[in-house]
Amino acid sequence: MRIAYIANYQGPDLIDRRGIHRNLALAGSQKIQTVASLLADTGHDVTILSPGIVAERKGHWHAGFASKLAPTGSSTVRYAAALDAPVVSQVVAMATLWMAFVNEQTRHPFDLVILYNFGLAEGIVADRAISRFGIPLLIEYEDDTDVMPDGRRTWKNRVWNWIRNRLASRAHGVFAPSPELLAQFEVPNKLLVRGILGQDLREALATRTSGRDSPLRVLFAGTIQPSKGIDLLCEAWERGHFQDAELHIVGDGPMRSQLEQRFKESHIRFHGFVPRGQLVRMLAEASVCVNPHRAGQVKPGSVFPFKMIEYLAVGCPVVSTRMGQIEPELELGICYAESESPDDLANTLRNAIDNHGPDWLERSRLASAAAWEAYGLETVRQRLCVLIDRVLEEHMPSQTLDAGTNHVH
């Protein structure tokens, strides 16, 4: 089956060629890469169509180009041409992404469109694709369109909501990382996918030692941007005076240089962007992982990072702000902060560090087993393939009806 995966994927080559920094989407790109690789390994022909938007505000024009999905090269990535300018960049992205889609469709027609979230360019292209070519639509919904990840509501949310409402009635299925996000859709086929755990994480789990290292290694991995709460974590670390632990922050983003300068006396280690293999090794070496996401006024469950499941999968206790309804067997490995405030984060980190003993390790072991049972690669692969089959079956009656009424897409 040939699948068009319309998503804001940012591969290493795109980031390097276009100098992307302000609008990095590392976590989202990792999710997209994981799903695309899973489908490609199942035998599907997956082409990622990405707008490759640049938000550096330098006015540069970037030509479109084709690439291969790192690291396996099993799928093609088509990056649309982009103009690095506010607002007009979206208009350019809509036009050039649509051209890329039509070129691919003309060369070899698609059987399914998967749309990742509801970005303006991606949403408009998906809408035109299913209208013009009659291709069934499966939605991957990772972030609530109602509010920004930090709880603010801007004009972008109105645009995203309009796209979501328009496409929700035309989609035949949706998969998302929380029950709360799934509940926003009245579609016949739904699937909860909190994460996808591959062999590299299995190897990381196997290399984890059961003893207590000194000092303990506390790890955050992800894009360094305001919604992730990294500044709050750094403040918490400074206030907590954790002489018996060290904080490692992996990832890049618009706040990195500012935070490195601000907290240079706090002995926090900023590693920047690291290859996947190195990240997995660091997960295996971590004593506690932390998800300090800014809860703000965000509805519970409106955000659930894949990274949470990866943390749990490698047997690591997790300190986190509230993430909505989570399965009790997974919550065994999570220690919740009362709020996102630096004081509450510091208190929760202190609790996790001071009590990092047999009880926490056993709870983490049980949570890890539950994560692998629910979100191991083969389990998710089977469930996602069943979802796709149901989407195609659901689409067939409408195709038959359209043919009977001489409707032309």
Short mmCIF file of C-alpha atoms in Angstrom, two decimals:
data_model
loop_
_atom_site.label_atom_id
_atom_site.label_comp_id
_atom_site.label_asym_id
_atom_site.label_seq_id
_atom_site.Cartn_x
_atom_site.Cartn_y
_atom_site.Cartn_z
CA MET A 1 0.00 0.00 0.00
CA ARG A 2 1.25 3.48 -0.85
CA ILE A 3 0.84 5.97 2.02
CA ALA A 4 1.19 9.76 1.97
CA TYR A 5 2.29 10.83 5.44
CA ILE A 6 1.68 14.58 5.56
CA ALA A 7 3.63 15.85 8.54
CA ASN A 8 6.03 18.54 9.70
CA TYR A 9 8.99 16.19 9.76
CA GLN A 10 12.43 17.73 10.31
CA GLY A 11 15.23 15.35 9.44
CA PRO A 12 18.88 16.15 10.24
CA ASP A 13 19.55 17.13 6.64
CA LEU A 14 16.67 19.63 6.62
CA ILE A 15 17.81 21.20 9.91
CA ASP A 16 21.35 21.49 8.58
CA ARG A 17 20.47 22.82 5.12
CA ARG A 18 17.92 25.38 6.29
CA GLY A 19 19.50 26.33 9.61
CA ILE A 20 16.33 25.61 11.57
CA HIS A 21 16.54 26.65 15.20
CA ARG A 22 13.59 28.76 16.31
CA ASN A 23 10.91 26.28 15.21
CA LEU A 24 12.65 22.99 15.96
CA ALA A 25 10.25 20.08 16.42
CA LEU A 26 12.56 17.28 17.52
CA ALA A 27 10.05 15.29 19.57
CA GLY A 28 7.41 15.41 16.85
CA SER A 29 9.95 14.44 14.21
CA GLN A 30 11.01 11.43 16.25
CA LYS A 31 7.36 10.30 16.48
CA ILE A 32 6.88 10.72 12.73
CA GLN A 33 10.08 8.83 11.97
CA THR A 34 9.06 5.99 14.28
CA VAL A 35 5.59 5.60 12.75
CA ALA A 36 6.90 5.86 9.18
CA SER A 37 9.61 3.26 9.85
CA LEU A 38 7.12 0.91 11.47
CA LEU A 39 4.79 1.11 8.47
CA ALA A 40 7.64 0.77 5.98
CA ASP A 41 8.98 -2.30 7.78
CA THR A 42 5.49 -3.80 7.50
CA GLY A 43 5.76 -3.54 3.72
CA HIS A 44 3.99 -0.26 3.02
CA ASP A 45 5.46 2.30 0.64
CA VAL A 46 5.57 5.44 2.80
CA THR A 47 6.34 8.92 1.49
CA ILE A 48 6.59 11.73 4.03
CA LEU A 49 5.52 15.11 2.65
CA SER A 50 6.85 17.87 4.88
CA PRO A 51 6.47 21.65 4.52
CA GLY A 52 9.94 22.17 6.01
CA ILE A 53 8.98 25.65 7.18
CA VAL A 54 11.77 27.94 8.42
CA ALA A 55 11.10 30.59 11.08
CA GLU A 56 14.49 32.30 11.36
CA ARG A 57 13.11 35.47 9.69
CA LYS A 58 16.08 35.93 7.37
CA GLY A 59 14.07 36.18 4.15
CA HIS A 60 15.90 33.32 2.44
CA TRP A 61 14.34 31.10 -0.21
CA HIS A 62 14.93 27.37 0.21
CA ALA A 63 14.39 25.01 -2.72
CA GLY A 64 12.52 21.79 -2.16
CA PHE A 65 14.41 18.52 -2.14
CA ALA A 66 13.99 14.79 -1.65
CA SER A 67 15.67 12.76 1.04
CA LYS A 68 15.56 9.39 2.77
CA LEU A 69 14.17 8.78 6.21
CA ALA A 70 17.01 8.44 8.70
CA PRO A 71 18.47 6.12 9.72
CA THR A 72 17.16 3.20 7.65
CA GLY A 73 16.43 4.97 4.38
CA SER A 74 13.29 2.85 4.04
CA SER A 75 11.00 5.77 3.18
CA THR A 76 11.20 8.84 0.98
CA VAL A 77 10.89 12.34 2.40
CA ARG A 78 9.80 15.17 0.12
CA TYR A 79 10.47 18.62 1.57
CA ALA A 80 8.51 21.45 -0.01
CA ALA A 81 10.22 24.69 -1.01
CA ALA A 82 10.10 27.32 1.73
CA LEU A 83 10.41 31.07 2.17
CA ASP A 84 11.81 32.19 5.52
CA ALA A 85 9.42 35.06 6.21
CA PRO A 86 6.60 35.52 8.75
CA VAL A 87 3.03 34.69 7.63
CA VAL A 88 3.85 34.45 3.92
CA SER A 89 5.83 31.30 4.72
CA GLN A 90 2.52 29.53 5.36
CA VAL A 91 1.11 30.57 1.99
CA VAL A 92 4.26 29.39 0.23
CA ALA A 93 4.17 26.12 2.17
CA MET A 94 0.57 25.41 1.13
CA ALA A 95 1.38 25.96 -2.53
CA THR A 96 4.69 24.08 -2.67
CA LEU A 97 3.54 21.19 -0.47
CA TRP A 98 0.50 20.72 -2.69
CA MET A 99 2.75 20.68 -5.78
CA ALA A 100 4.91 18.02 -4.14
CA PHE A 101 1.83 15.95 -3.32
CA VAL A 102 0.40 16.19 -6.85
CA ASN A 103 3.76 15.22 -8.36
CA GLU A 104 3.91 12.11 -6.17
CA GLN A 105 0.25 11.29 -6.78
CA THR A 106 0.72 11.58 -10.55
CA ARG A 107 3.79 9.39 -10.48
CA HIS A 108 2.23 6.69 -8.32
CA PRO A 109 -1.25 7.21 -6.73
CA PHE A 110 -1.62 7.01 -2.96
CA ASP A 111 -3.98 4.57 -1.23
CA LEU A 112 -4.09 6.38 2.13
CA VAL A 113 -3.31 9.78 3.63
CA ILE A 114 -2.07 10.01 7.22
CA LEU A 115 -2.17 13.57 8.55
CA TYR A 116 -0.01 14.44 11.57
CA ASN A 117 -1.77 17.15 13.59
CA PHE A 118 -3.48 20.12 11.96
CA GLY A 119 -0.84 22.58 10.80
CA LEU A 120 -2.21 25.01 8.23
CA ALA A 121 -0.23 23.85 5.19
CA GLU A 122 -0.50 20.16 6.08
CA GLY A 123 -4.23 20.39 6.82
CA ILE A 124 -5.10 22.26 3.63
CA VAL A 125 -3.10 19.83 1.49
CA ALA A 126 -4.74 16.82 3.17
CA ASP A 127 -8.17 18.38 2.63
CA ARG A 128 -7.49 18.98 -1.06
CA ALA A 129 -6.03 15.51 -1.47
CA ILE A 130 -9.08 13.68 -0.14
CA SER A 131 -11.45 16.01 -2.01
CA ARG A 132 -9.75 15.82 -5.38
CA PHE A 133 -8.51 12.24 -5.38
CA GLY A 134 -10.93 10.51 -3.00
CA ILE A 135 -8.17 9.09 -0.81
CA PRO A 136 -9.17 7.88 2.68
CA LEU A 137 -7.85 9.88 5.63
CA LEU A 138 -6.33 8.66 8.89
CA ILE A 139 -5.50 11.32 11.49
CA GLU A 140 -2.57 11.19 13.91
CA TYR A 141 -3.52 13.69 16.62
CA GLU A 142 -0.66 14.48 18.99
CA ASP A 143 -1.37 17.98 20.33
CA ASP A 144 -4.67 19.58 21.29
CA THR A 145 -5.69 22.32 18.85
CA ASP A 146 -7.79 24.18 21.45
CA VAL A 147 -4.82 25.68 23.30
CA MET A 148 -1.06 25.93 22.92
CA PRO A 149 1.05 23.38 24.84
CA ASP A 150 1.61 25.93 27.63
CA GLY A 151 -2.09 26.76 27.99
CA ARG A 152 -2.22 29.97 25.94
CA ARG A 153 -4.78 30.46 23.18
CA THR A 154 -3.75 32.38 20.05
CA TRP A 155 -5.02 32.97 16.53
CA LYS A 156 -3.24 29.77 15.51
CA ASN A 157 -5.61 27.76 17.67
CA ARG A 158 -8.60 29.16 15.76
CA VAL A 159 -6.98 28.11 12.47
CA TRP A 160 -6.10 24.64 13.77
CA ASN A 161 -9.59 24.15 15.19
CA TRP A 162 -11.15 25.11 11.88
CA ILE A 163 -9.01 22.56 10.06
CA ARG A 164 -9.68 19.90 12.71
CA ASN A 165 -13.44 20.42 12.58
CA ARG A 166 -13.44 20.32 8.79
CA LEU A 167 -11.40 17.12 8.54
CA ALA A 168 -12.81 15.30 11.58
CA SER A 169 -16.11 14.66 9.78
CA ARG A 170 -14.28 13.32 6.73
CA ALA A 171 -11.75 11.06 8.42
CA HIS A 172 -12.29 7.33 8.88
CA GLY A 173 -9.94 6.88 11.81
CA VAL A 174 -7.66 8.52 14.36
CA PHE A 175 -4.81 7.49 16.65
CA ALA A 176 -3.56 9.62 19.54
CA PRO A 177 -1.50 9.37 22.76
CA SER A 178 -4.32 9.99 25.25
CA PRO A 179 -7.99 9.06 25.71
CA GLU A 180 -8.82 12.75 26.08
CA LEU A 181 -7.50 13.53 22.59
CA LEU A 182 -9.30 10.54 21.08
CA ALA A 183 -12.57 11.71 22.66
CA GLN A 184 -12.52 14.85 20.49
CA PHE A 185 -13.38 12.75 17.42
CA GLU A 186 -16.57 10.97 16.50
CA VAL A 187 -15.04 8.50 14.09
CA PRO A 188 -15.60 4.74 13.96
CA ASN A 189 -11.96 3.69 14.33
CA LYS A 190 -9.74 4.88 17.19
CA LEU A 191 -6.43 3.69 18.60
CA LEU A 192 -4.50 4.77 21.71
CA VAL A 193 -0.77 4.96 20.93
CA ARG A 194 1.17 6.49 23.83
CA GLY A 195 4.50 5.42 22.40
CA ILE A 196 6.32 2.90 20.19
CA LEU A 197 9.15 0.98 21.80
CA GLY A 198 11.85 -0.43 19.55
CA GLN A 199 14.75 -2.84 19.94
CA ASP A 200 17.21 -0.10 20.91
CA LEU A 201 15.21 0.60 24.07
CA ARG A 202 15.01 -3.13 24.81
CA GLU A 203 18.81 -3.22 24.72
CA ALA A 204 18.96 -0.15 26.97
CA LEU A 205 16.73 -1.89 29.50
CA ALA A 206 18.96 -4.97 29.41
CA THR A 207 22.07 -2.91 30.22
CA ARG A 208 20.51 -1.05 33.18
CA THR A 209 22.05 -1.89 36.55
CA SER A 210 19.90 -2.32 39.67
CA GLY A 211 22.29 -0.59 42.07
CA ARG A 212 22.27 3.06 43.13
CA ASP A 213 24.91 5.12 41.37
CA SER A 214 26.48 8.11 43.05
CA PRO A 215 25.77 10.77 42.07
CA LEU A 216 22.37 9.93 40.60
CA ARG A 217 21.85 11.03 37.00
CA VAL A 218 18.65 12.97 36.34
CA LEU A 219 17.79 13.26 32.63
CA PHE A 220 15.49 15.34 30.45
CA ALA A 221 15.34 14.77 26.68
CA GLY A 222 13.38 16.89 24.20
CA THR A 223 13.10 20.24 22.47
CA ILE A 224 14.23 23.12 24.69
CA GLN A 225 11.25 25.44 24.34
CA PRO A 226 8.93 27.20 26.84
CA SER A 227 6.10 24.63 26.82
CA LYS A 228 8.49 21.87 27.91
CA GLY A 229 9.18 23.64 31.23
CA ILE A 230 12.97 23.32 31.04
CA ASP A 231 13.46 26.74 32.63
CA LEU A 232 11.27 25.64 35.55
CA LEU A 233 13.32 22.45 35.89
CA CYS A 234 16.56 24.43 35.95
CA GLU A 235 15.17 26.77 38.60
CA ALA A 236 14.05 23.77 40.63
CA TRP A 237 17.53 22.26 40.36
CA GLU A 238 19.14 25.50 41.52
CA ARG A 239 16.79 25.83 44.49
CA GLY A 240 17.11 22.17 45.49
CA HIS A 241 20.91 22.18 45.90
CA PHE A 242 21.15 18.54 44.77
CA GLN A 243 24.71 17.72 45.76
CA ASP A 244 23.99 14.00 45.45
CA ALA A 245 22.76 14.13 41.85
CA GLU A 246 23.53 15.66 38.46
CA LEU A 247 21.12 17.02 35.86
CA HIS A 248 21.62 16.25 32.17
CA ILE A 249 19.54 18.04 29.52
CA VAL A 250 19.55 16.56 26.01
CA GLY A 251 18.08 18.45 23.08
CA ASP A 252 18.18 21.78 21.32
CA GLY A 253 15.82 24.67 20.78
CA PRO A 254 15.35 28.43 21.06
CA MET A 255 15.89 28.53 24.84
CA ARG A 256 19.09 26.53 25.02
CA SER A 257 21.74 29.27 24.86
CA GLN A 258 19.75 31.50 27.22
CA LEU A 259 19.38 28.73 29.81
CA GLU A 260 23.02 27.65 29.52
CA GLN A 261 24.10 31.20 30.30
CA ARG A 262 21.57 31.73 33.05
CA PHE A 263 22.36 28.50 34.92
CA LYS A 264 26.07 28.11 34.19
CA GLU A 265 26.84 28.23 37.92
CA SER A 266 24.35 25.46 38.71
CA HIS A 267 26.46 22.71 37.09
CA ILE A 268 23.65 21.62 34.78
CA ARG A 269 24.98 19.77 31.73
CA PHE A 270 23.44 20.77 28.39
CA HIS A 271 24.36 18.19 25.78
CA GLY A 272 22.52 19.71 22.81
CA PHE A 273 21.18 17.49 20.05
CA VAL A 274 22.66 13.98 20.16
CA PRO A 275 22.25 11.00 17.80
CA ARG A 276 19.60 8.45 18.71
CA GLY A 277 22.15 5.85 19.77
CA GLN A 278 23.77 8.22 22.26
CA LEU A 279 20.38 9.24 23.64
CA VAL A 280 19.44 5.61 24.23
CA ARG A 281 22.72 5.04 26.08
CA MET A 282 21.98 8.04 28.27
CA LEU A 283 18.51 6.69 29.01
CA ALA A 284 20.09 3.44 30.13
CA GLU A 285 22.46 5.34 32.45
CA ALA A 286 19.80 7.65 33.93
CA SER A 287 18.65 7.15 37.52
CA VAL A 288 15.58 9.42 37.26
CA CYS A 289 13.95 10.93 34.16
CA VAL A 290 11.92 14.11 34.34
CA ASN A 291 9.03 15.57 32.34
CA PRO A 292 8.53 19.14 33.65
CA HIS A 293 5.91 20.07 31.03
CA ARG A 294 4.19 23.41 31.67
CA ALA A 295 0.70 22.36 32.72
CA GLY A 296 -0.64 25.93 32.93
CA GLN A 297 -4.31 25.89 31.98
CA VAL A 298 -3.95 23.00 29.59
CA LYS A 299 -6.75 20.45 29.80
CA PRO A 300 -5.61 17.16 31.34
CA GLY A 301 -4.55 14.77 28.61
CA SER A 302 -4.23 17.42 25.92
CA VAL A 303 -0.52 16.59 25.71
CA PHE A 304 1.22 13.27 26.30
CA PRO A 305 4.84 12.99 25.12
CA PHE A 306 6.10 9.71 23.61
CA LYS A 307 9.18 10.27 25.76
CA MET A 308 7.21 9.38 28.90
CA ILE A 309 6.72 5.83 27.63
CA GLU A 310 10.39 5.59 26.62
CA TYR A 311 11.45 6.70 30.11
CA LEU A 312 9.24 4.05 31.69
CA ALA A 313 10.27 1.38 29.19
CA VAL A 314 13.94 1.53 30.20
CA GLY A 315 12.95 1.00 33.85
CA CYS A 316 13.58 4.55 34.97
CA PRO A 317 11.44 6.31 37.64
CA VAL A 318 9.81 9.43 36.17
CA VAL A 319 9.15 12.78 37.84
CA SER A 320 6.39 14.56 35.94
CA THR A 321 3.71 17.19 36.04
CA ARG A 322 0.17 15.85 35.59
CA MET A 323 -0.52 14.39 32.13
CA GLY A 324 -4.19 13.39 32.38
CA GLN A 325 -5.65 9.90 32.66
CA ILE A 326 -2.92 7.24 32.58
CA GLU A 327 -3.19 3.50 33.06
CA PRO A 328 -2.60 2.57 36.75
CA GLU A 329 0.08 0.04 35.82
CA LEU A 330 2.09 2.81 34.10
CA GLU A 331 1.55 5.26 36.96
CA LEU A 332 3.46 2.91 39.24
CA GLY A 333 6.66 4.35 37.78
CA ILE A 334 5.62 8.03 37.92
CA CYS A 335 6.09 10.48 40.79
CA TYR A 336 3.86 13.52 40.20
CA ALA A 337 4.72 17.07 41.19
CA GLU A 338 1.91 19.04 42.82
CA SER A 339 2.37 21.73 40.18
CA GLU A 340 4.88 22.95 37.63
CA SER A 341 6.34 25.52 40.07
CA PRO A 342 10.09 25.24 40.69
CA ASP A 343 9.49 24.62 44.41
CA ASP A 344 7.10 21.72 43.77
CA LEU A 345 9.40 20.27 41.12
CA ALA A 346 12.35 20.55 43.52
CA ASN A 347 10.41 18.80 46.30
CA THR A 348 9.34 15.98 44.01
CA LEU A 349 12.86 15.53 42.65
CA ARG A 350 14.18 15.39 46.20
CA ASN A 351 11.61 12.72 47.05
CA ALA A 352 12.54 10.64 44.00
CA ILE A 353 16.27 10.99 44.67
CA ASP A 354 16.15 10.33 48.42
CA ASN A 355 13.87 7.30 47.98
CA HIS A 356 15.67 5.83 44.98
CA GLY A 357 15.83 2.38 46.48
CA PRO A 358 14.30 -1.10 46.18
CA ASP A 359 10.69 0.11 46.34
CA TRP A 360 11.08 2.63 43.50
CA LEU A 361 13.08 0.18 41.45
CA GLU A 362 10.41 -2.51 41.82
CA ARG A 363 7.65 -0.08 40.87
CA SER A 364 9.71 1.01 37.87
CA ARG A 365 10.21 -2.62 36.85
CA LEU A 366 6.45 -3.24 36.90
CA ALA A 367 5.75 -0.04 34.95
CA SER A 368 8.39 -1.00 32.41
CA ALA A 369 6.79 -4.41 31.86
CA ALA A 370 3.38 -2.76 31.39
CA ALA A 371 4.82 -0.26 28.89
CA TRP A 372 6.37 -3.04 26.81
CA GLU A 373 3.19 -5.11 26.87
CA ALA A 374 1.05 -2.22 25.63
CA TYR A 375 3.44 -0.31 23.37
CA GLY A 376 6.12 -2.70 22.21
CA LEU A 377 6.92 -2.38 18.51
CA GLU A 378 5.17 -5.56 17.38
CA THR A 379 2.04 -4.83 19.43
CA VAL A 380 1.68 -1.33 18.01
CA ARG A 381 2.49 -2.55 14.51
CA GLN A 382 -0.33 -5.11 14.63
CA ARG A 383 -2.83 -2.63 16.09
CA LEU A 384 -1.92 0.10 13.62
CA CYS A 385 -2.22 -2.29 10.68
CA VAL A 386 -5.66 -3.36 11.91
CA LEU A 387 -6.64 0.31 12.21
CA ILE A 388 -5.50 1.00 8.64
CA ASP A 389 -7.44 -2.02 7.34
CA ARG A 390 -10.58 -0.78 9.08
CA VAL A 391 -10.11 2.72 7.68
CA LEU A 392 -9.89 1.30 4.15
CA GLU A 393 -12.94 -0.91 4.75
CA GLU A 394 -14.86 2.08 6.09
CA HIS A 395 -13.90 4.05 3.00
CA MET A 396 -15.03 1.40 0.52
CA PRO A 397 -18.81 1.93 0.95
CA SER A 398 -18.44 5.65 0.27
CA GLN A 399 -16.42 4.88 -2.85
CA THR A 400 -19.14 2.51 -4.04
CA LEU A 401 -21.82 5.10 -3.33
CA ASP A 402 -19.86 7.79 -5.17
CA ALA A 403 -19.44 5.52 -8.19
CA GLY A 404 -23.18 4.73 -8.19
CA THR A 405 -24.11 8.41 -8.23
CA ASN A 406 -21.44 9.33 -10.83
CA HIS A 407 -19.70 11.56 -8.28
CA VAL A 408 -16.29 12.68 -9.45
CA HIS A 409 -13.58 13.56 -6.88
#
